[in-house]
Amino acid sequence: SFGQSELSDETILIPYTVMRNFQQVERVDPLYVQAREESDVEALTTEIRSIIESRHRPGAAYKVQNLNEILSAARAISLILTIVLFAVATVTLVISGVGIMNIMLVTVTERTREVGLRMAVGARRKDILAQFLTEAVLISLAGGLIGILVGAGIPLAIRYFTEISQVTVSPISIAIALVVSFAVGIISGMLPANKAARLDPTEALRYE
């Protein structure tokens, strides 16, 4: 049985020789066969197909599958879903990065006099750069943390209502999400931070 999903509390297992006494038509559909070793699966599949075809009329169609074929189909579906989700995540990250960049550019414009004042009292360009990069990273990490809490909270909350579906939350995925959020903050904040660091102190103090 493939994962024993066909077996339930109301299932009775009996020998085939006994079943023939209760069935008017001698038909077995489906039939499950277990190999002794994993290396025997392919050869056993071929042999079973040959035996079935040899014992029935020519042209009859019989489908013989093994778990390797099912797993291959599952891997193909999983790969397609992974590619689609990766594309959606990439678009989302790009949009988020552009949003953070726009926010920081507006912030730099609104705080031009503040930047000029800081430079006038001795702040270096790298200090201004670090300040705005830190702000961009904090915005990005805040969004990332909210996303992690929502993404991890929903599967955990489902466990309180049902035990049928159990979705695990990987600590590695949480760590990756934090790293990606940090990287998005750095990348999207670089342009506004450079703009702020390159401001002329005199012109910045005159800005209205």
C-alpha atoms as a printed R data frame, in Angstrom:
    type eleno elety resid chain resno       x       y       z
1   ATOM     1    CA   SER     A     1   0.000   0.000   0.000
2   ATOM     2    CA   PHE     A     2   1.455   3.387  -1.030
3   ATOM     3    CA   GLY     A     3   1.919   4.919   2.385
4   ATOM     4    CA   GLN     A     4  -0.995   2.805   3.690
5   ATOM     5    CA   SER     A     5  -3.374   5.579   2.605
6   ATOM     6    CA   GLU     A     6  -5.805   2.933   1.288
7   ATOM     7    CA   LEU     A     7  -6.108   1.302   4.715
8   ATOM     8    CA   SER     A     8  -8.618   2.557   7.265
9   ATOM     9    CA   ASP     A     9 -10.218   1.407  10.509
10  ATOM    10    CA   GLU     A    10 -12.942  -0.319   8.477
11  ATOM    11    CA   THR     A    11 -10.558  -2.234   6.196
12  ATOM    12    CA   ILE     A    12 -10.281  -6.037   6.394
13  ATOM    13    CA   LEU     A    13  -7.273  -7.838   4.938
14  ATOM    14    CA   ILE     A    14  -7.970 -11.332   3.612
15  ATOM    15    CA   PRO     A    15  -6.021 -13.715   1.335
16  ATOM    16    CA   TYR     A    16  -6.757 -13.622  -2.379
17  ATOM    17    CA   THR     A    17  -7.827 -17.271  -2.310
18  ATOM    18    CA   VAL     A    18 -10.528 -16.379   0.233
19  ATOM    19    CA   MET     A    19 -11.613 -13.284  -1.686
20  ATOM    20    CA   ARG     A    20 -12.353 -15.414  -4.760
21  ATOM    21    CA   ASN     A    21 -15.202 -17.066  -2.840
22  ATOM    22    CA   PHE     A    22 -16.952 -13.691  -2.473
23  ATOM    23    CA   GLN     A    23 -16.258 -12.179  -5.900
24  ATOM    24    CA   GLN     A    24 -18.291 -13.252  -8.904
25  ATOM    25    CA   VAL     A    25 -15.752 -11.693 -11.276
26  ATOM    26    CA   GLU     A    26 -12.102 -12.590 -10.800
27  ATOM    27    CA   ARG     A    27 -10.657  -9.128 -11.033
28  ATOM    28    CA   VAL     A    28  -7.961  -7.486  -8.966
29  ATOM    29    CA   ASP     A    29  -7.643  -3.740  -9.340
30  ATOM    30    CA   PRO     A    30  -5.286  -2.432  -8.129
31  ATOM    31    CA   LEU     A    31  -2.543  -4.830  -7.089
32  ATOM    32    CA   TYR     A    32   0.356  -3.772  -4.858
33  ATOM    33    CA   VAL     A    33   3.694  -5.568  -4.853
34  ATOM    34    CA   GLN     A    34   6.568  -4.971  -2.453
35  ATOM    35    CA   ALA     A    35  10.195  -5.538  -3.439
36  ATOM    36    CA   ARG     A    36  12.750  -6.926  -1.023
37  ATOM    37    CA   GLU     A    37  15.395  -4.338  -1.912
38  ATOM    38    CA   GLU     A    38  15.200  -0.835  -3.386
39  ATOM    39    CA   SER     A    39  17.591  -1.883  -6.145
40  ATOM    40    CA   ASP     A    40  15.094  -4.533  -7.308
41  ATOM    41    CA   VAL     A    41  12.259  -2.071  -7.977
42  ATOM    42    CA   GLU     A    42  12.966  -1.329 -11.642
43  ATOM    43    CA   ALA     A    43  13.595  -4.977 -12.587
44  ATOM    44    CA   LEU     A    44  10.523  -6.097 -10.652
45  ATOM    45    CA   THR     A    45   8.363  -3.483 -12.375
46  ATOM    46    CA   THR     A    46   9.460  -4.731 -15.787
47  ATOM    47    CA   GLU     A    47   8.898  -8.373 -14.828
48  ATOM    48    CA   ILE     A    48   5.405  -7.707 -13.435
49  ATOM    49    CA   ARG     A    49   4.418  -5.820 -16.577
50  ATOM    50    CA   SER     A    50   5.663  -8.715 -18.710
51  ATOM    51    CA   ILE     A    51   3.761 -11.314 -16.649
52  ATOM    52    CA   ILE     A    52   0.491  -9.363 -16.717
53  ATOM    53    CA   GLU     A    53   0.660  -8.734 -20.461
54  ATOM    54    CA   SER     A    54   1.508 -12.381 -21.187
55  ATOM    55    CA   ARG     A    55  -1.516 -13.657 -19.263
56  ATOM    56    CA   HIS     A    56  -4.117 -11.443 -20.951
57  ATOM    57    CA   ARG     A    57  -5.378 -10.879 -24.439
58  ATOM    58    CA   PRO     A    58  -3.167  -8.941 -26.882
59  ATOM    59    CA   GLY     A    59  -3.809  -5.217 -26.931
60  ATOM    60    CA   ALA     A    60  -5.105  -5.023 -23.349
61  ATOM    61    CA   ALA     A    61  -3.752  -1.974 -21.569
62  ATOM    62    CA   TYR     A    62  -2.286  -2.391 -18.113
63  ATOM    63    CA   LYS     A    63  -0.515   0.321 -16.181
64  ATOM    64    CA   VAL     A    64   2.368  -0.695 -13.940
65  ATOM    65    CA   GLN     A    65   3.864   2.021 -11.747
66  ATOM    66    CA   ASN     A    66   6.378   2.082  -8.961
67  ATOM    67    CA   LEU     A    67   7.082   4.618  -6.250
68  ATOM    68    CA   ASN     A    68  10.085   5.927  -8.185
69  ATOM    69    CA   GLU     A    69   7.808   7.081 -10.999
70  ATOM    70    CA   ILE     A    70   5.381   8.653  -8.550
71  ATOM    71    CA   LEU     A    71   8.235  10.348  -6.697
72  ATOM    72    CA   SER     A    72   9.624  11.654  -9.996
73  ATOM    73    CA   ALA     A    73   6.243  13.179 -10.841
74  ATOM    74    CA   ALA     A    74   6.026  14.662  -7.355
75  ATOM    75    CA   ARG     A    75   9.530  16.133  -7.701
76  ATOM    76    CA   ALA     A    76   8.604  17.668 -11.060
77  ATOM    77    CA   ILE     A    77   5.488  19.270  -9.559
78  ATOM    78    CA   SER     A    78   7.496  20.452  -6.554
79  ATOM    79    CA   LEU     A    79  10.133  21.981  -8.848
80  ATOM    80    CA   ILE     A    80   7.502  23.892 -10.824
81  ATOM    81    CA   LEU     A    81   5.898  25.190  -7.626
82  ATOM    82    CA   THR     A    82   9.321  26.189  -6.293
83  ATOM    83    CA   ILE     A    83  10.108  28.143  -9.467
84  ATOM    84    CA   VAL     A    84   6.723  29.909  -9.374
85  ATOM    85    CA   LEU     A    85   7.077  30.773  -5.677
86  ATOM    86    CA   PHE     A    86  10.655  31.959  -6.234
87  ATOM    87    CA   ALA     A    87   9.491  34.232  -9.059
88  ATOM    88    CA   VAL     A    88   6.680  35.645  -6.889
89  ATOM    89    CA   ALA     A    89   9.095  36.160  -3.985
90  ATOM    90    CA   THR     A    90  11.606  37.889  -6.271
91  ATOM    91    CA   VAL     A    91   8.982  40.294  -7.619
92  ATOM    92    CA   THR     A    92   7.785  40.975  -4.065
93  ATOM    93    CA   LEU     A    93  11.328  41.692  -2.860
94  ATOM    94    CA   VAL     A    94  11.993  44.036  -5.792
95  ATOM    95    CA   ILE     A    95   8.774  45.955  -5.107
96  ATOM    96    CA   SER     A    96   9.620  46.101  -1.394
97  ATOM    97    CA   GLY     A    97  13.140  47.310  -2.144
98  ATOM    98    CA   VAL     A    98  11.851  50.041  -4.441
99  ATOM    99    CA   GLY     A    99   9.355  51.082  -1.774
100 ATOM   100    CA   ILE     A   100  12.064  51.338   0.890
101 ATOM   101    CA   MET     A   101  14.290  53.265  -1.513
102 ATOM   102    CA   ASN     A   102  11.525  55.786  -2.246
103 ATOM   103    CA   ILE     A   103  10.815  56.225   1.457
104 ATOM   104    CA   MET     A   104  14.476  56.839   2.197
105 ATOM   105    CA   LEU     A   105  14.849  59.284  -0.703
106 ATOM   106    CA   VAL     A   106  11.915  61.293   0.632
107 ATOM   107    CA   THR     A   107  13.435  61.093   4.110
108 ATOM   108    CA   VAL     A   108  16.778  62.414   2.852
109 ATOM   109    CA   THR     A   109  15.025  65.314   1.117
110 ATOM   110    CA   GLU     A   110  12.982  66.203   4.188
111 ATOM   111    CA   ARG     A   111  16.021  65.983   6.491
112 ATOM   112    CA   THR     A   112  18.482  67.872   4.290
113 ATOM   113    CA   ARG     A   113  18.948  70.627   6.869
114 ATOM   114    CA   GLU     A   114  19.484  68.022   9.582
115 ATOM   115    CA   VAL     A   115  22.204  66.367   7.493
116 ATOM   116    CA   GLY     A   116  23.848  69.732   6.866
117 ATOM   117    CA   LEU     A   117  23.742  70.546  10.577
118 ATOM   118    CA   ARG     A   118  25.315  67.216  11.500
119 ATOM   119    CA   MET     A   119  28.083  67.761   8.981
120 ATOM   120    CA   ALA     A   120  28.624  71.300  10.285
121 ATOM   121    CA   VAL     A   121  29.231  70.012  13.811
122 ATOM   122    CA   GLY     A   122  31.713  67.380  12.678
123 ATOM   123    CA   ALA     A   123  29.844  64.383  11.327
124 ATOM   124    CA   ARG     A   124  31.785  62.612   8.600
125 ATOM   125    CA   ARG     A   125  30.306  61.394   5.331
126 ATOM   126    CA   LYS     A   126  30.611  57.761   6.435
127 ATOM   127    CA   ASP     A   127  28.635  58.634   9.580
128 ATOM   128    CA   ILE     A   128  25.795  60.024   7.464
129 ATOM   129    CA   LEU     A   129  26.033  56.970   5.208
130 ATOM   130    CA   ALA     A   130  25.869  54.590   8.180
131 ATOM   131    CA   GLN     A   131  22.907  56.478   9.673
132 ATOM   132    CA   PHE     A   132  20.669  56.188   6.610
133 ATOM   133    CA   LEU     A   133  21.780  52.641   5.844
134 ATOM   134    CA   THR     A   134  20.884  51.662   9.398
135 ATOM   135    CA   GLU     A   135  17.450  53.230   9.033
136 ATOM   136    CA   ALA     A   136  16.834  51.384   5.763
137 ATOM   137    CA   VAL     A   137  17.947  48.076   7.288
138 ATOM   138    CA   LEU     A   138  15.701  48.602  10.323
139 ATOM   139    CA   ILE     A   139  12.687  49.272   8.075
140 ATOM   140    CA   SER     A   140  13.446  46.156   6.027
141 ATOM   141    CA   LEU     A   141  14.038  43.972   9.101
142 ATOM   142    CA   ALA     A   142  10.815  45.216  10.682
143 ATOM   143    CA   GLY     A   143   8.888  44.140   7.588
144 ATOM   144    CA   GLY     A   144  10.771  40.842   7.527
145 ATOM   145    CA   LEU     A   145   9.959  40.134  11.179
146 ATOM   146    CA   ILE     A   146   6.275  40.849  10.611
147 ATOM   147    CA   GLY     A   147   6.311  38.491   7.624
148 ATOM   148    CA   ILE     A   148   8.064  35.779   9.646
149 ATOM   149    CA   LEU     A   149   5.567  36.096  12.507
150 ATOM   150    CA   VAL     A   150   2.616  35.838  10.122
151 ATOM   151    CA   GLY     A   151   4.184  33.060   8.049
152 ATOM   152    CA   ALA     A   152   5.128  30.980  11.076
153 ATOM   153    CA   GLY     A   153   2.055  31.848  13.105
154 ATOM   154    CA   ILE     A   154  -0.528  30.552  10.623
155 ATOM   155    CA   PRO     A   155   0.827  26.945  10.467
156 ATOM   156    CA   LEU     A   156   1.278  26.880  14.243
157 ATOM   157    CA   ALA     A   157  -2.257  28.170  14.769
158 ATOM   158    CA   ILE     A   158  -3.695  25.480  12.472
159 ATOM   159    CA   ARG     A   159  -2.372  22.804  14.844
160 ATOM   160    CA   TYR     A   160  -4.817  23.946  17.506
161 ATOM   161    CA   PHE     A   161  -7.788  23.279  15.214
162 ATOM   162    CA   THR     A   162  -6.795  20.100  13.363
163 ATOM   163    CA   GLU     A   163  -4.186  17.370  13.469
164 ATOM   164    CA   ILE     A   164  -4.710  16.243   9.887
165 ATOM   165    CA   SER     A   165  -2.435  18.864   8.362
166 ATOM   166    CA   GLN     A   166   0.828  19.535  10.158
167 ATOM   167    CA   VAL     A   167   3.048  22.170   8.535
168 ATOM   168    CA   THR     A   168   6.538  22.394   9.975
169 ATOM   169    CA   VAL     A   169   8.413  25.673  10.226
170 ATOM   170    CA   SER     A   170  12.120  25.317   9.499
171 ATOM   171    CA   PRO     A   171  14.528  27.448  11.579
172 ATOM   172    CA   ILE     A   172  16.750  27.652   8.484
173 ATOM   173    CA   SER     A   173  13.956  29.340   6.510
174 ATOM   174    CA   ILE     A   174  13.537  31.899   9.298
175 ATOM   175    CA   ALA     A   175  17.287  32.615   9.266
176 ATOM   176    CA   ILE     A   176  17.251  32.958   5.460
177 ATOM   177    CA   ALA     A   177  14.306  35.367   5.676
178 ATOM   178    CA   LEU     A   178  16.204  37.569   8.130
179 ATOM   179    CA   VAL     A   179  19.326  37.545   5.942
180 ATOM   180    CA   VAL     A   180  17.289  38.421   2.845
181 ATOM   181    CA   SER     A   181  15.542  41.242   4.717
182 ATOM   182    CA   PHE     A   182  18.919  42.593   5.810
183 ATOM   183    CA   ALA     A   183  20.263  42.395   2.242
184 ATOM   184    CA   VAL     A   184  17.196  44.157   0.814
185 ATOM   185    CA   GLY     A   185  17.650  46.948   3.370
186 ATOM   186    CA   ILE     A   186  21.314  47.398   2.453
187 ATOM   187    CA   ILE     A   187  20.704  47.365  -1.305
188 ATOM   188    CA   SER     A   188  17.650  49.636  -1.263
189 ATOM   189    CA   GLY     A   189  19.213  52.055   1.224
190 ATOM   190    CA   MET     A   190  22.524  52.455  -0.565
191 ATOM   191    CA   LEU     A   191  21.356  55.075  -3.085
192 ATOM   192    CA   PRO     A   192  19.575  57.346  -0.556
193 ATOM   193    CA   ALA     A   193  22.454  56.993   1.920
194 ATOM   194    CA   ASN     A   194  25.002  57.961  -0.747
195 ATOM   195    CA   LYS     A   195  22.838  60.920  -1.720
196 ATOM   196    CA   ALA     A   196  22.739  62.092   1.901
197 ATOM   197    CA   ALA     A   197  26.477  61.549   2.421
198 ATOM   198    CA   ARG     A   198  27.355  63.581  -0.681
199 ATOM   199    CA   LEU     A   199  25.333  66.638   0.313
200 ATOM   200    CA   ASP     A   200  27.273  69.870   0.571
201 ATOM   201    CA   PRO     A   201  26.989  71.113   4.187
202 ATOM   202    CA   THR     A   202  26.615  74.768   3.185
203 ATOM   203    CA   GLU     A   203  23.916  74.050   0.592
204 ATOM   204    CA   ALA     A   204  22.189  71.641   2.955
205 ATOM   205    CA   LEU     A   205  21.928  74.299   5.689
206 ATOM   206    CA   ARG     A   206  20.349  76.696   3.168
207 ATOM   207    CA   TYR     A   207  17.787  74.137   2.038
208 ATOM   208    CA   GLU     A   208  14.162  75.098   2.768
